[in-house]
């Protein structure tokens, strides 16, 4: 008969787990599943081999409990759980085992995560599918799961969100020239992950006021006219023209402004 190496002295019920007191070792905290699996009752005896094997599996049990508590607050990806357990100093072997268990029990599913994430971001309306796909890739989601999740963001919803964002941007940039407004709106929508053809369609439908382009240009022109006063008259005008052209103002409005300046100077 194998020699008895260790023995359970006492089992204490905690809020969610159990504390096991041993005859020759420090107390251990285990889950209820682990308690049942190893029948950790008072006076239970272990050989040295069985005790060492149990302690190895206890690391996996603790990691599993930690991961399960963490993902109970919100959905997580496989990569996020692996990183979390790594920060808790669990070895790669333990992390892999726990992740496999969580997948088998349905607690981890990267495709479901990607689909839910895509729907949530679509409802928020600030980002297009390209940007969301990039965010999912950063979270460790596979290309295939990202591709499948994009069905949650149909084209009509992308158009609707892009149009709302474009209208907000139009208000933000309303003091700029029409050309500059369009350029900034296109750039921002592209940066936010909307598709190029959607952006083109949305921008072509925006309505811009033509009545006050010259008035919108005046404060900008005045600022640069003052800035360039150190130059001779010809250079000053040429620099102002180039600056206003780059900002998208019409040549007729620029000429009108310069003509007014000539009249002011007599």
Tab-separated table of C-alpha atoms in Angstrom:
chain	number	residue	atom	x	y	z
A	1	UNK	CA	0.000	0.000	0.000
A	2	UNK	CA	1.320	3.453	-0.958
A	3	UNK	CA	2.479	5.655	1.890
A	4	UNK	CA	0.113	8.457	2.966
A	5	UNK	CA	1.725	11.802	2.176
A	6	UNK	CA	-1.000	14.351	3.012
A	7	UNK	CA	-4.416	14.536	4.643
A	8	UNK	CA	-7.316	17.033	4.697
A	9	UNK	CA	-7.710	18.471	8.190
A	10	UNK	CA	-10.622	20.834	7.619
A	11	UNK	CA	-12.846	22.236	4.830
A	12	UNK	CA	-14.079	25.807	5.242
A	13	UNK	CA	-16.905	27.210	3.071
A	14	UNK	CA	-16.191	30.682	1.713
A	15	UNK	CA	-18.498	32.994	-0.227
A	16	UNK	CA	-17.872	31.332	-3.598
A	17	UNK	CA	-15.059	28.848	-2.982
A	18	UNK	CA	-13.623	26.578	-0.308
A	19	UNK	CA	-10.497	26.771	1.843
A	20	UNK	CA	-8.789	23.424	2.380
A	21	UNK	CA	-6.596	22.992	5.478
A	22	UNK	CA	-3.880	20.352	5.225
A	23	UNK	CA	-1.932	18.408	7.753
A	24	UNK	CA	1.497	19.354	6.348
A	25	UNK	CA	0.898	22.172	3.829
A	26	UNK	CA	-0.444	25.706	3.749
A	27	UNK	CA	-4.230	26.094	3.182
A	28	UNK	CA	-5.483	26.205	-0.423
A	29	UNK	CA	-8.541	27.892	-1.920
A	30	UNK	CA	-10.379	25.815	-4.537
A	31	UNK	CA	-13.618	25.986	-6.511
A	32	UNK	CA	-16.626	23.799	-5.805
A	33	UNK	CA	-16.018	21.844	-9.020
A	34	UNK	CA	-12.440	21.145	-7.954
A	35	UNK	CA	-13.614	20.138	-4.480
A	36	UNK	CA	-16.058	17.632	-5.972
A	37	UNK	CA	-13.585	16.356	-8.569
A	38	UNK	CA	-11.000	15.410	-5.907
A	39	UNK	CA	-13.515	14.681	-3.133
A	40	UNK	CA	-11.758	17.063	-0.777
A	41	UNK	CA	-13.572	16.106	2.412
A	42	UNK	CA	-12.262	16.005	5.963
A	43	UNK	CA	-9.765	13.155	6.513
A	44	UNK	CA	-9.279	12.551	2.760
A	45	UNK	CA	-5.773	11.101	2.290
A	46	UNK	CA	-3.321	11.519	-0.607
A	47	UNK	CA	-0.165	9.783	-1.703
A	48	UNK	CA	2.691	12.067	-2.734
A	49	UNK	CA	2.104	11.339	-6.423
A	50	UNK	CA	-1.629	12.086	-6.211
A	51	UNK	CA	-1.060	15.241	-4.174
A	52	UNK	CA	1.458	16.641	-6.697
A	53	UNK	CA	-0.892	15.851	-9.583
A	54	UNK	CA	-3.769	17.553	-7.781
A	55	UNK	CA	-1.691	20.704	-7.189
A	56	UNK	CA	-0.828	20.897	-10.885
A	57	UNK	CA	-4.491	20.781	-11.804
A	58	UNK	CA	-5.307	23.307	-9.109
A	59	UNK	CA	-3.389	25.963	-11.081
A	60	UNK	CA	-5.711	25.365	-14.029
A	61	UNK	CA	-8.722	25.490	-11.725
A	62	UNK	CA	-7.681	28.843	-10.260
A	63	UNK	CA	-6.958	30.262	-13.708
A	64	UNK	CA	-10.329	29.047	-14.962
A	65	UNK	CA	-12.153	30.695	-12.047
A	66	UNK	CA	-10.276	33.964	-12.584
A	67	UNK	CA	-11.031	33.986	-16.307
A	68	UNK	CA	-14.673	33.081	-15.780
A	69	UNK	CA	-15.177	35.929	-13.300
A	70	UNK	CA	-13.458	38.365	-15.664
A	71	UNK	CA	-15.528	37.496	-18.736
A	72	UNK	CA	-18.763	37.466	-16.732
A	73	UNK	CA	-18.722	41.285	-16.749
A	74	UNK	CA	-18.506	41.615	-20.546
A	75	UNK	CA	-17.640	39.612	-23.651
A	76	UNK	CA	-13.941	39.057	-24.338
A	77	UNK	CA	-11.849	37.665	-27.165
A	78	UNK	CA	-9.547	34.657	-26.914
A	79	UNK	CA	-6.531	36.955	-27.202
A	80	UNK	CA	-7.802	39.215	-24.409
A	81	UNK	CA	-8.356	36.272	-22.049
A	82	UNK	CA	-4.913	34.865	-22.816
A	83	UNK	CA	-3.321	38.253	-22.082
A	84	UNK	CA	-5.323	38.598	-18.854
A	85	UNK	CA	-4.175	35.186	-17.593
A	86	UNK	CA	-0.610	35.961	-18.631
A	87	UNK	CA	-0.723	39.105	-16.482
A	88	UNK	CA	-1.894	36.875	-13.622
A	89	UNK	CA	1.359	34.901	-14.086
A	90	UNK	CA	-0.224	31.705	-15.384
A	91	UNK	CA	1.976	29.535	-17.590
A	92	UNK	CA	1.252	29.016	-21.276
A	93	UNK	CA	0.193	25.396	-20.690
A	94	UNK	CA	-2.376	26.487	-18.096
A	95	UNK	CA	-3.650	29.363	-20.250
A	96	UNK	CA	-4.137	27.091	-23.256
A	97	UNK	CA	-6.041	24.530	-21.183
A	98	UNK	CA	-8.330	27.158	-19.642
A	99	UNK	CA	-9.066	28.802	-22.992
A	100	UNK	CA	-9.914	25.406	-24.482
A	101	UNK	CA	-12.359	24.779	-21.616
A	102	UNK	CA	-13.972	28.201	-21.996
A	103	UNK	CA	-14.427	27.625	-25.729
A	104	UNK	CA	-15.865	24.133	-25.188
A	105	UNK	CA	-18.345	25.419	-22.594
A	106	UNK	CA	-19.410	28.305	-24.851
A	107	UNK	CA	-17.966	31.102	-22.735
A	108	UNK	CA	-15.531	32.188	-25.461
A	109	UNK	CA	-16.523	32.619	-29.100
A	110	UNK	CA	-14.614	35.075	-31.279
A	111	UNK	CA	-17.205	35.059	-34.071
A	112	UNK	CA	-20.042	35.923	-31.678
A	113	UNK	CA	-17.841	38.609	-30.131
A	114	UNK	CA	-17.074	40.118	-33.558
A	115	UNK	CA	-20.735	40.105	-34.590
A	116	UNK	CA	-21.830	41.749	-31.337
A	117	UNK	CA	-19.025	44.329	-31.549
A	118	UNK	CA	-19.921	45.167	-35.156
A	119	UNK	CA	-23.609	45.639	-34.259
A	120	UNK	CA	-22.763	47.859	-31.281
A	121	UNK	CA	-20.438	50.115	-33.276
A	122	UNK	CA	-22.962	50.261	-36.126
A	123	UNK	CA	-25.635	51.513	-33.713
A	124	UNK	CA	-23.236	54.131	-32.329
A	125	UNK	CA	-22.895	55.352	-35.913
A	126	UNK	CA	-19.495	57.052	-35.626
A	127	UNK	CA	-17.354	54.479	-37.439
A	128	UNK	CA	-17.581	52.665	-40.748
A	129	UNK	CA	-16.967	48.915	-41.186
A	130	UNK	CA	-13.315	49.346	-42.230
A	131	UNK	CA	-12.394	51.014	-38.935
A	132	UNK	CA	-14.343	48.452	-36.913
A	133	UNK	CA	-12.674	45.595	-38.788
A	134	UNK	CA	-9.277	47.066	-37.882
A	135	UNK	CA	-10.283	47.284	-34.209
A	136	UNK	CA	-11.357	43.631	-34.262
A	137	UNK	CA	-8.056	42.629	-35.837
A	138	UNK	CA	-6.246	44.411	-32.987
A	139	UNK	CA	-8.272	42.284	-30.558
A	140	UNK	CA	-7.003	39.108	-32.204
A	141	UNK	CA	-10.087	38.217	-34.253
A	142	UNK	CA	-9.331	36.121	-37.358
A	143	UNK	CA	-9.796	37.496	-40.882
A	144	UNK	CA	-12.570	34.985	-41.544
A	145	UNK	CA	-14.536	35.931	-38.414
A	146	UNK	CA	-14.121	39.629	-39.255
A	147	UNK	CA	-15.393	38.986	-42.773
A	148	UNK	CA	-18.456	37.125	-41.457
A	149	UNK	CA	-19.171	39.823	-38.862
A	150	UNK	CA	-19.382	42.546	-41.524
A	151	UNK	CA	-22.792	41.188	-42.518
A	152	UNK	CA	-23.984	42.937	-39.341
A	153	UNK	CA	-23.196	46.295	-40.996
A	154	UNK	CA	-25.202	46.362	-44.266
A	155	UNK	CA	-24.579	49.007	-46.912
A	156	UNK	CA	-27.797	50.931	-46.224
A	157	UNK	CA	-26.792	51.381	-42.571
A	158	UNK	CA	-23.309	52.489	-43.574
A	159	UNK	CA	-24.798	55.087	-45.929
A	160	UNK	CA	-27.171	56.292	-43.204
A	161	UNK	CA	-24.364	56.660	-40.639
A	162	UNK	CA	-21.988	58.297	-43.112
A	163	UNK	CA	-24.637	60.848	-44.074
A	164	UNK	CA	-25.324	61.777	-40.438
A	165	UNK	CA	-21.614	62.193	-39.754
A	166	UNK	CA	-21.155	64.254	-42.935
A	167	UNK	CA	-23.952	66.630	-41.917
A	168	UNK	CA	-22.345	67.143	-38.498
A	169	UNK	CA	-18.976	67.782	-40.131
A	170	UNK	CA	-20.560	70.260	-42.524
A	171	UNK	CA	-21.691	72.347	-39.556
A	172	UNK	CA	-18.227	72.129	-38.004
A	173	UNK	CA	-16.512	73.349	-41.179
A	174	UNK	CA	-19.173	75.804	-42.374
A	175	UNK	CA	-16.845	78.813	-42.102
A	176	UNK	CA	-14.414	77.291	-44.582
A	177	UNK	CA	-14.635	77.402	-48.362
A	178	UNK	CA	-16.893	74.873	-50.066
A	179	UNK	CA	-13.943	73.055	-51.599
A	180	UNK	CA	-12.183	72.853	-48.239
A	181	UNK	CA	-15.391	71.707	-46.540
A	182	UNK	CA	-15.790	68.868	-49.029
A	183	UNK	CA	-12.156	67.825	-48.703
A	184	UNK	CA	-12.225	67.783	-44.911
A	185	UNK	CA	-15.513	65.867	-44.826
A	186	UNK	CA	-14.137	63.250	-47.237
A	187	UNK	CA	-10.921	62.890	-45.247
A	188	UNK	CA	-12.694	62.517	-41.907
A	189	UNK	CA	-15.200	59.962	-43.200
A	190	UNK	CA	-12.386	57.934	-44.743
A	191	UNK	CA	-10.372	58.078	-41.508
A	192	UNK	CA	-13.464	56.853	-39.661
A	193	UNK	CA	-13.623	53.761	-41.841
A	194	UNK	CA	-16.428	54.435	-44.306
A	195	UNK	CA	-16.123	52.968	-47.813
A	196	UNK	CA	-14.914	55.299	-50.598
A	197	UNK	CA	-17.996	54.832	-52.788
A	198	UNK	CA	-20.286	55.573	-49.825
A	199	UNK	CA	-18.315	58.746	-49.081
A	200	UNK	CA	-18.555	59.841	-52.712
A	201	UNK	CA	-22.304	59.256	-52.765
A	202	UNK	CA	-22.899	61.100	-49.490
A	203	UNK	CA	-20.740	64.105	-50.417
A	204	UNK	CA	-22.431	64.458	-53.805
A	205	UNK	CA	-25.773	64.878	-52.028
A	206	UNK	CA	-24.663	67.539	-49.537
A	207	UNK	CA	-25.985	71.044	-50.180
A	208	UNK	CA	-23.601	73.959	-49.719
A	209	UNK	CA	-24.562	77.621	-49.490
A	210	UNK	CA	-23.004	79.734	-52.250
A	211	UNK	CA	-24.240	83.118	-51.101
A	212	UNK	CA	-21.532	84.017	-48.602
A	213	UNK	CA	-18.286	82.534	-49.954
A	214	UNK	CA	-16.728	86.000	-50.247
A	215	UNK	CA	-17.894	86.928	-46.753
A	216	UNK	CA	-16.475	83.707	-45.321
A	217	UNK	CA	-13.193	84.434	-47.057
A	218	UNK	CA	-12.804	88.004	-45.772
A	219	UNK	CA	-11.626	87.263	-42.181
A	220	UNK	CA	-9.186	84.644	-43.495
A	221	UNK	CA	-7.871	87.006	-46.156
A	222	UNK	CA	-7.607	89.868	-43.656
A	223	UNK	CA	-5.512	87.714	-41.339
A	224	UNK	CA	-3.043	86.763	-44.063
A	225	UNK	CA	-3.045	90.257	-45.584
A	226	UNK	CA	-1.825	91.540	-42.239
A	227	UNK	CA	0.666	88.670	-41.883
A	228	UNK	CA	2.247	89.454	-45.280
A	229	UNK	CA	2.522	93.227	-44.746
A	230	UNK	CA	6.329	92.994	-44.433
A	231	UNK	CA	6.570	92.109	-48.149
A	232	UNK	CA	6.414	94.481	-51.103
A	233	UNK	CA	2.991	94.983	-52.697
A	234	UNK	CA	3.428	92.479	-55.523
A	235	UNK	CA	4.828	89.680	-53.309
A	236	UNK	CA	2.185	90.365	-50.690
A	237	UNK	CA	-0.630	89.891	-53.221
A	238	UNK	CA	0.913	86.763	-54.753
A	239	UNK	CA	1.389	85.115	-51.371
A	240	UNK	CA	-2.190	85.929	-50.408
A	241	UNK	CA	-3.512	84.522	-53.696
A	242	UNK	CA	-1.629	81.249	-53.235
A	243	UNK	CA	-2.799	80.853	-49.652
A	244	UNK	CA	-6.456	81.490	-50.514
A	245	UNK	CA	-6.297	79.174	-53.557
A	246	UNK	CA	-4.969	76.388	-51.351
A	247	UNK	CA	-7.852	76.923	-48.970
A	248	UNK	CA	-10.293	76.445	-51.823
A	249	UNK	CA	-11.601	79.950	-52.388
A	250	UNK	CA	-12.711	80.957	-55.876
A	251	UNK	CA	-10.414	83.111	-58.012
A	252	UNK	CA	-13.221	85.646	-58.637
A	253	UNK	CA	-13.654	86.171	-54.894
A	254	UNK	CA	-9.906	86.529	-54.418
A	255	UNK	CA	-9.714	89.115	-57.204
A	256	UNK	CA	-12.677	90.966	-55.709
A	257	UNK	CA	-10.934	91.112	-52.345
A	258	UNK	CA	-7.663	92.386	-53.860
A	259	UNK	CA	-9.535	95.004	-55.863
A	260	UNK	CA	-11.170	96.247	-52.665
A	261	UNK	CA	-7.737	96.497	-51.048
A	262	UNK	CA	-6.449	98.587	-53.949
A	263	UNK	CA	-9.436	100.918	-53.626
A	264	UNK	CA	-8.842	101.254	-49.873
A	265	UNK	CA	-5.243	102.277	-50.495
A	266	UNK	CA	-6.372	104.830	-53.056
